[in-house]
CSV table of C-alpha atoms in Angstrom, one decimal:
chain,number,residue,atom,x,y,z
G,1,UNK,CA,0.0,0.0,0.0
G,2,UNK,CA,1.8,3.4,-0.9
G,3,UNK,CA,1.3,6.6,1.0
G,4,UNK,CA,0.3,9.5,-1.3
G,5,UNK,CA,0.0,13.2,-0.5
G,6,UNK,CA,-2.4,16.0,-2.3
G,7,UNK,CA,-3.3,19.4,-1.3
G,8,UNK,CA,-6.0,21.6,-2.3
G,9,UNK,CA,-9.0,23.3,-1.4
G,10,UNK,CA,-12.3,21.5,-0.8
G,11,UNK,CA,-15.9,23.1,-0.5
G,12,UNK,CA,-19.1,22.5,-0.2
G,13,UNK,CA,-21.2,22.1,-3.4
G,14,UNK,CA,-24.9,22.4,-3.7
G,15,UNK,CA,-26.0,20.9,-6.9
G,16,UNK,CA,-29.4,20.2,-9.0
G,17,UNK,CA,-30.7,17.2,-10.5
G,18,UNK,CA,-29.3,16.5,-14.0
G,19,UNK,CA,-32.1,18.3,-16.6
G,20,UNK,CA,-33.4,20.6,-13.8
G,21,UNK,CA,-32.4,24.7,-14.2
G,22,UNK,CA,-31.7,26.1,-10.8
G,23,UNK,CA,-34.2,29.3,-11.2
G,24,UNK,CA,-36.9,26.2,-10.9
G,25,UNK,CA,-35.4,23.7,-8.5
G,26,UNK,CA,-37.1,22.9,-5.9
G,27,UNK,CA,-34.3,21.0,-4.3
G,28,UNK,CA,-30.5,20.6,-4.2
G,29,UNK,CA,-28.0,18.1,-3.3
G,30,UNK,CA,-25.7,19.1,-0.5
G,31,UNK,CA,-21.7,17.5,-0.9
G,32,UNK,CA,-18.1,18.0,-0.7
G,33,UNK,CA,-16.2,19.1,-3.8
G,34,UNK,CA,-12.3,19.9,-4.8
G,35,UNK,CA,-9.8,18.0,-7.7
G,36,UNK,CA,-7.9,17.1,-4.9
G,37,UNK,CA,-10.1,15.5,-2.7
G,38,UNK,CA,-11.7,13.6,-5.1
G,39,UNK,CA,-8.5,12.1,-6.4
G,40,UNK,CA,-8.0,11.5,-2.4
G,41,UNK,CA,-11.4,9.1,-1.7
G,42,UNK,CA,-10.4,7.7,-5.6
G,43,UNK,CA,-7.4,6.4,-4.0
G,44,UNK,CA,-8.3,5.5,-0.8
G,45,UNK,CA,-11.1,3.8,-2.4
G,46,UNK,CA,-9.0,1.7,-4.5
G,47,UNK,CA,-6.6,0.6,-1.2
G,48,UNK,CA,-3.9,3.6,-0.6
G,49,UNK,CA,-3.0,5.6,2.3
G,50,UNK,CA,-3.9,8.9,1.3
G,51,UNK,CA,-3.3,12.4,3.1
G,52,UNK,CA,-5.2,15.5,2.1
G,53,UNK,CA,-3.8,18.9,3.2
G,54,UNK,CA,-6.3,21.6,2.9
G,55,UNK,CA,-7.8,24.3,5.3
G,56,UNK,CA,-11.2,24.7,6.3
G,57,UNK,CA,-13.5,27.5,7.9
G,58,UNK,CA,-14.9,26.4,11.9
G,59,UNK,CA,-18.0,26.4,9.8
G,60,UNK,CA,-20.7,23.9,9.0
G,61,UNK,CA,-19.5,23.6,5.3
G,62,UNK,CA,-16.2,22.9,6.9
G,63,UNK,CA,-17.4,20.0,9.1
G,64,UNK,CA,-18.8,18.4,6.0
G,65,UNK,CA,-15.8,18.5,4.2
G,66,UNK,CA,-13.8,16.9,7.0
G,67,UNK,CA,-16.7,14.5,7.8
G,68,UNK,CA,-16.6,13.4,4.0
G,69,UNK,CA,-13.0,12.8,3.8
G,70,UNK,CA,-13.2,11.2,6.8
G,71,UNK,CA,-15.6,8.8,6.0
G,72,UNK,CA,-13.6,7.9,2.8
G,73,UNK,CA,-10.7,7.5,5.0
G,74,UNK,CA,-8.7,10.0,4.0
G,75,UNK,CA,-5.7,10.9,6.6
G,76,UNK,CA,-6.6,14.8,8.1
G,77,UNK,CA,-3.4,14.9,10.0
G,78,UNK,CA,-2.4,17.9,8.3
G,79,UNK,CA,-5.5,19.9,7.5
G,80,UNK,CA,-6.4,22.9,9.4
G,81,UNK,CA,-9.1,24.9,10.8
G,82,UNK,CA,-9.6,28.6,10.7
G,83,UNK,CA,-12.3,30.4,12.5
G,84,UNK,CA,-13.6,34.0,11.2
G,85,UNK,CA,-13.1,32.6,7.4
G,86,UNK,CA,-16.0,31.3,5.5
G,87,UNK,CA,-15.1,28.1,4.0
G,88,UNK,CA,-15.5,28.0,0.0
G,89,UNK,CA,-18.9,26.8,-1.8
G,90,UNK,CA,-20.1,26.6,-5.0
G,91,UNK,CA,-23.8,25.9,-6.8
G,92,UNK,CA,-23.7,23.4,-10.0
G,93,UNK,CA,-26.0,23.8,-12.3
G,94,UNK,CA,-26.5,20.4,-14.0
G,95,UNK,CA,-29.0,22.0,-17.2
G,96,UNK,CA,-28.4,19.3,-19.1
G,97,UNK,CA,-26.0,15.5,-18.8
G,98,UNK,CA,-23.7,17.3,-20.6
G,99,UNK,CA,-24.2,21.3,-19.9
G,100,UNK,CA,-23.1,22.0,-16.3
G,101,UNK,CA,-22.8,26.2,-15.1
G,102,UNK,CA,-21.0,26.6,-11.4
G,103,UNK,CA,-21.2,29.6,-9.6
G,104,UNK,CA,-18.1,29.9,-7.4
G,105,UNK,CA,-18.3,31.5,-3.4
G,106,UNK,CA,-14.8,30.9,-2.6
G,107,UNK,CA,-13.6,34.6,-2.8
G,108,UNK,CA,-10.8,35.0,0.6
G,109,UNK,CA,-12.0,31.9,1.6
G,110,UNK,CA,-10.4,29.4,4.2
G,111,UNK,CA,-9.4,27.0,1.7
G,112,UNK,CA,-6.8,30.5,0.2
G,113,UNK,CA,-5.2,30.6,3.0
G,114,UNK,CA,-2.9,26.9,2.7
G,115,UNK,CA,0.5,28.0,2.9
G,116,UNK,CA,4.4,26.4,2.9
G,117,UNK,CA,4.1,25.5,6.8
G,118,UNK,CA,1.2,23.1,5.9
G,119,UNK,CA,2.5,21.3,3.3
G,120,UNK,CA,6.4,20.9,4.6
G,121,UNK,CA,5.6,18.6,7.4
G,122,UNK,CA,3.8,16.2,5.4
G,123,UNK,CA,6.1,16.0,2.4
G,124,UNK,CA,8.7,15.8,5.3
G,125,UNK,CA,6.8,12.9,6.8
G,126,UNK,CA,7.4,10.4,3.4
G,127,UNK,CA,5.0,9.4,0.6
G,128,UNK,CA,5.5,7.5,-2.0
G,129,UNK,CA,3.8,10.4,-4.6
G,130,UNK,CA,2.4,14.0,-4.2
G,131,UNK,CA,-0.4,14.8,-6.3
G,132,UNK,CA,-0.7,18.8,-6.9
G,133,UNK,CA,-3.3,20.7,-9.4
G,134,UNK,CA,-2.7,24.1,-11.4
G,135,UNK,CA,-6.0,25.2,-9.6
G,136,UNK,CA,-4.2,25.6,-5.9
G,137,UNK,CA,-1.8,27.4,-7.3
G,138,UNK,CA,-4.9,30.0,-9.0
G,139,UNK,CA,-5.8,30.8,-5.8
G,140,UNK,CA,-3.6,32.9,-3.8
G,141,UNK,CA,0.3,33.6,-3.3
G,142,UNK,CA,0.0,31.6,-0.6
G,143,UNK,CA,-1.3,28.8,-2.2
G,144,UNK,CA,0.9,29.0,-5.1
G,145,UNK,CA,3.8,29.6,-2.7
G,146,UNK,CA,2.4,25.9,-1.0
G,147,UNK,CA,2.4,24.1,-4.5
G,148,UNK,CA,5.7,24.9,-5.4
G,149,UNK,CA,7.6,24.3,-2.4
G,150,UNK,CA,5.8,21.0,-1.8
G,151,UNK,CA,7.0,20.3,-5.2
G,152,UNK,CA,10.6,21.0,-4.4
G,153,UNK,CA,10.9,19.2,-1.7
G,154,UNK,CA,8.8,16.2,-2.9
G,155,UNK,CA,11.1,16.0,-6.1
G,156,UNK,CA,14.3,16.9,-3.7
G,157,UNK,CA,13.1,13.6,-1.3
G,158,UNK,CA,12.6,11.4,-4.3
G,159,UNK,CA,9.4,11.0,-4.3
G,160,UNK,CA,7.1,10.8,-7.3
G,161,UNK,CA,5.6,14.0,-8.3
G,162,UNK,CA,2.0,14.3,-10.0
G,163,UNK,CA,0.9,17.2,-11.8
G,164,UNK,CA,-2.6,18.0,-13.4
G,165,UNK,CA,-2.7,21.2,-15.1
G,166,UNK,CA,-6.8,21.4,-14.3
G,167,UNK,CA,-6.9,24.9,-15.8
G,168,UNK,CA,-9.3,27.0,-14.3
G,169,UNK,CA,-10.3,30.7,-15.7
G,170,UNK,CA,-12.4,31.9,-13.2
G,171,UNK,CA,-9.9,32.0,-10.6
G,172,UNK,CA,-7.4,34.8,-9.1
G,173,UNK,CA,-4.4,34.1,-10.2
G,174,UNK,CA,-5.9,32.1,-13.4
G,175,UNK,CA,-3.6,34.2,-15.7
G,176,UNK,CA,-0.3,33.0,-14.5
G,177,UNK,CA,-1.2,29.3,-15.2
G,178,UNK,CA,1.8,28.9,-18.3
G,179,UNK,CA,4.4,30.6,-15.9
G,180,UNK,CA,3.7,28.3,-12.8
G,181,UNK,CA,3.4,25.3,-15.2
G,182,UNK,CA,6.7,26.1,-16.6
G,183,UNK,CA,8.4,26.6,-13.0
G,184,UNK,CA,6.9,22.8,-11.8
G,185,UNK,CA,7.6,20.8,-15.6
G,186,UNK,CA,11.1,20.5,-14.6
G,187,UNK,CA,10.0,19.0,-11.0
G,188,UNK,CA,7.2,17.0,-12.4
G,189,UNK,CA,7.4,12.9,-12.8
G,190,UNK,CA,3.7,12.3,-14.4
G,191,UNK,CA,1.9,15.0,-15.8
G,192,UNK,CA,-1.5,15.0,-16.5
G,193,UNK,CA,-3.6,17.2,-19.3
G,194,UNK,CA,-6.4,18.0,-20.8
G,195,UNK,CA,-6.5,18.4,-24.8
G,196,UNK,CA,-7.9,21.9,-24.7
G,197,UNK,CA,-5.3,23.0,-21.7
G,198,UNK,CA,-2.9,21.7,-23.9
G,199,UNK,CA,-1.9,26.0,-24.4
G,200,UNK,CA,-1.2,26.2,-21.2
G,201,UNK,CA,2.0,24.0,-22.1
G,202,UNK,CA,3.0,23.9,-24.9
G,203,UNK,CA,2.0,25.6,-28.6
G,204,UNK,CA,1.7,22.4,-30.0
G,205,UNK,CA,-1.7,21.2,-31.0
G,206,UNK,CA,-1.6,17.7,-31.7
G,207,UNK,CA,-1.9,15.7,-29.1
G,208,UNK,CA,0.7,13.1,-29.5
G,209,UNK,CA,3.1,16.2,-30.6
G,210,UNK,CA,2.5,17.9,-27.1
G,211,UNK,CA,3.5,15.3,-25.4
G,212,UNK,CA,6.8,14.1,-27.1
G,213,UNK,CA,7.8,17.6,-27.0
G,214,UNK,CA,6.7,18.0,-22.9
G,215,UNK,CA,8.8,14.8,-22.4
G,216,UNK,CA,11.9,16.9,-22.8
G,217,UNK,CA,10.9,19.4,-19.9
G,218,UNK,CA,11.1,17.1,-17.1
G,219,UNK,CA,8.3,14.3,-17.2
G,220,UNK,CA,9.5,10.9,-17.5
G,221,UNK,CA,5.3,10.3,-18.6
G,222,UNK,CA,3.0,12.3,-20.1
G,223,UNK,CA,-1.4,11.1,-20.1
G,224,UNK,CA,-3.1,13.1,-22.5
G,225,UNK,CA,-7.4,12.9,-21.0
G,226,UNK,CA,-9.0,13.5,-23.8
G,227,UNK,CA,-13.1,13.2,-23.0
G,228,UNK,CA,-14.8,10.6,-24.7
G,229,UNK,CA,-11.9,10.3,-27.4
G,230,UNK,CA,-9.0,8.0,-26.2
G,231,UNK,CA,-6.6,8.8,-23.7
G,232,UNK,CA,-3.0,8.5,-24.7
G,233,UNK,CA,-0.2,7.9,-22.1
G,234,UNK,CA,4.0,8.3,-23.1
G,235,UNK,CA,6.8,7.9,-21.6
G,236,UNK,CA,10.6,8.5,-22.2
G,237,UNK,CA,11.3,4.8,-23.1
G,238,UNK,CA,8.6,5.6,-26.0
G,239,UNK,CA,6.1,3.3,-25.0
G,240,UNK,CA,2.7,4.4,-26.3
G,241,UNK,CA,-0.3,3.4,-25.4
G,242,UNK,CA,-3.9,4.6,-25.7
G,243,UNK,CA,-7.0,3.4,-24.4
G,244,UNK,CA,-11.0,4.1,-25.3
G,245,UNK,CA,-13.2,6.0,-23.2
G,246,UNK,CA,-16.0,3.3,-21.9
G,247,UNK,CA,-19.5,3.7,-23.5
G,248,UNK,CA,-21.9,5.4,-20.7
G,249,UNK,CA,-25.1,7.7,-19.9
G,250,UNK,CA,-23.9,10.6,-18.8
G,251,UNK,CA,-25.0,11.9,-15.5
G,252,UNK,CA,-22.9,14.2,-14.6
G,253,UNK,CA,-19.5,14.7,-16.4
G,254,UNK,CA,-18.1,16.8,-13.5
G,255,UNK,CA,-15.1,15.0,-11.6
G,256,UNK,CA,-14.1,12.6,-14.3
G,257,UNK,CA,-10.6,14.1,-14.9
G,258,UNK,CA,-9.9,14.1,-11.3
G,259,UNK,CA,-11.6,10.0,-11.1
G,260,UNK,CA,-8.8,9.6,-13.8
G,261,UNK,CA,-5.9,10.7,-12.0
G,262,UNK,CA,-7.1,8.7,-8.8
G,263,UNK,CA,-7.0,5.5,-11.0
G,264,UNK,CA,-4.0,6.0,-13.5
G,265,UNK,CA,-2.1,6.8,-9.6
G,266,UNK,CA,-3.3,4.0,-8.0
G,267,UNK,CA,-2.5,1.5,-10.7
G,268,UNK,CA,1.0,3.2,-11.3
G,269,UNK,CA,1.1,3.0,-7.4
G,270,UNK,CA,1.1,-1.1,-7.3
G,271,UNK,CA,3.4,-1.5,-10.3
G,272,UNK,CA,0.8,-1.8,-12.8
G,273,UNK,CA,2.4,-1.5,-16.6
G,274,UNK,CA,1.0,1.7,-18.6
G,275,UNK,CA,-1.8,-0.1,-20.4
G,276,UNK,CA,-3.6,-0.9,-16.9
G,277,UNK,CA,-3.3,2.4,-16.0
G,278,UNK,CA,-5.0,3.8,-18.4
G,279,UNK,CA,-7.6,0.9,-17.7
G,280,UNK,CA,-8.4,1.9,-14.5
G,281,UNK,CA,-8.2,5.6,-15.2
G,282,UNK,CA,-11.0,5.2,-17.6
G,283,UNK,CA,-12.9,3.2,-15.6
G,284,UNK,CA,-12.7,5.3,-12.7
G,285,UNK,CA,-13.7,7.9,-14.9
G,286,UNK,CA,-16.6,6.0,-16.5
G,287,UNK,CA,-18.1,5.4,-13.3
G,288,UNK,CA,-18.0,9.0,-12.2
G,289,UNK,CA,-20.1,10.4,-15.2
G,290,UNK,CA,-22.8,7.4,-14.6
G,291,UNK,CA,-23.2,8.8,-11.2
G,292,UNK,CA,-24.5,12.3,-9.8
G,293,UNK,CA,-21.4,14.2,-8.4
G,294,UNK,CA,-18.0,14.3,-8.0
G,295,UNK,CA,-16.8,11.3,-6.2
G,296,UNK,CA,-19.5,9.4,-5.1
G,297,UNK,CA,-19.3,6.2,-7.6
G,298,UNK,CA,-15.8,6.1,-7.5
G,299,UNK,CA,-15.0,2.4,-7.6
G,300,UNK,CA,-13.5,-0.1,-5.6
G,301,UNK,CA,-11.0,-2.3,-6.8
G,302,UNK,CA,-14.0,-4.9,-7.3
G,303,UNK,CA,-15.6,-2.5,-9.4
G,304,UNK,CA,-12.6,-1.9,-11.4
G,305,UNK,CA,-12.3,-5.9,-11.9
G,306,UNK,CA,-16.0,-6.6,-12.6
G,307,UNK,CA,-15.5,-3.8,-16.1
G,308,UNK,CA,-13.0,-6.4,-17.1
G,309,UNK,CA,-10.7,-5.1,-19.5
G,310,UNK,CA,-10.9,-1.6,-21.4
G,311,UNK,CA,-10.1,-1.0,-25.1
G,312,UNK,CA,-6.6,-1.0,-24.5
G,313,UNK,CA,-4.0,-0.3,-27.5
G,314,UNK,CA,-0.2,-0.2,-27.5
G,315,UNK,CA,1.8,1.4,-30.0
């Protein structure tokens, strides 16, 4: 069982039914949200010792955070709580399956105020992999001061460092997203992206382009997610390797980038060769967009079995 590390901020969410406008709903369900924590209870869920590092208001939106992560047995050594700061929350809008609108409250909240003492003594601790996103670093100086020395002292400790880009526009600092990618690539081990955040890396278009040419900045592997097209995986020995998304009704397609990160880690985690990480990550993935919200049909590793095996192709 490895130990993994992520940081990030989680909030409370308060979502509609799928095909129901908020201006009519006449209810909404109440949950936890954040990339990082859902890549947390992904792992945890599939058998790994996982430690999330965030900070929380001493509100009630805070206490469901914790008591979420909790339940998903996620490690809270290092998490913090702050009284007098509001801690973040958002409303999702699920219009349609496929149209989602998400009004953001996290403005100076709690979650802002992670800084370099919260993250140090964890990394310091040991863990086999630290998992950061490109939205921590969005959200304050303090945050993005967090990221980046957790990063230099994962990579200067030897352990394996995880990067999703997760681009997000609406956020503070959203504009500096190339520059802090660019400081991390060198630090990086796997990165993780998004075709259309591919700009935020590189100028290359073309998927399989992107990555060979983001292989010579650091990562030994590179995973393209690529929606319901497949995802392609590279690393610097040239093993490629791609793998369909699995046919689904979509529910709610929010959460699925961060479902694949929790399986493509966990996978890598127990030695797993490329092609079943890509397996799981897609059917972590696939199970989150069946299934209203974020992380709640994450899989076990049962789950992950009983798919059998995914469209797998190695070139």
């Amino acid at each position: 069982m490895s130990r993994i590390v992520t940081l990030g901020e989680s909030m409370g969410v308060a979502a509609t039914s799928a095909g129901q406008p908020l201006r009519t709903a006449g209810q909404l369900r109440l949950s936890t949200a954040g990339a990082e924590s859902t890549v947390a209870i992904g792992l945890s869920r599939l058998g790994h010792a996982v430690e999330w590092i965030g900070v929380v208001g001493a509100d009630e939106l805070g206490a469901r955070v914790l008591r979420d992560l909790a339940a998903e047995r996620v490690g809270l050594t290092y998490s913090r709580t702050v009284a007098g700061v509001a801690t973040g929350f958002m409303i999702r809008e699920l219009a349609t399956a496929e149209l989602t609108r998400v009004t953001y409250y996290r403005a100076a909240s709690a979650g802002s105020l992670l800084a370099p003492a919260d993250v140090l003594p964890a990394i310091a601790a040991g863990a086999d992999i630290l998992h950061v996103t490109g939205i921590t670093p969005a959200l304050s100086e303090s945050c993005a001061a967090a990221v980046q020395a957790a990063v230099e002292q994962a990579n200067a400790s030897g352990i394996t460092v995880s990067f999703d880009v997760n681009q997000r526009q609406s956020l503070p600092l959203s504009g500096r997203a190339r520059e802090v990618a660019a400081q991390l690539l060198p630090l990086v081990d796997i990165l993780f992206v998004g075709q259309d955040e591919l700009w935020v890396l590189s100028d290359e278009t073309d998927p399989l382009s992107a990555a060979k040419e983001l292989l010579k900045r650091g990562p030994s592997e590179v995973v393209v997610k690529r929606g319901t097209e497949p995802a392609i995986a590279l690393n610097t020995s040239g093993e490629l390797t791609e793998c369909a998304a699995w046919p689904v009704q979509v529910i709610d397609v929010v959460g699925a980038g961060d479902s694949f990160v929790a399986g493509y880690l966990a996978a890598g985690a127990e030695g797993l060769p490329m092609a079943d990480r890509l397996r799981w990550a897609t059917t972590c993935a696939a199970c989150t967009v069946g299934t209203a919200g974020d992380w709640e049909g994450l899989p076990t590793r049962a789950d992950i079995e009983y798919r059998g095996a995914a469209a797998v192709t190695r070139r």
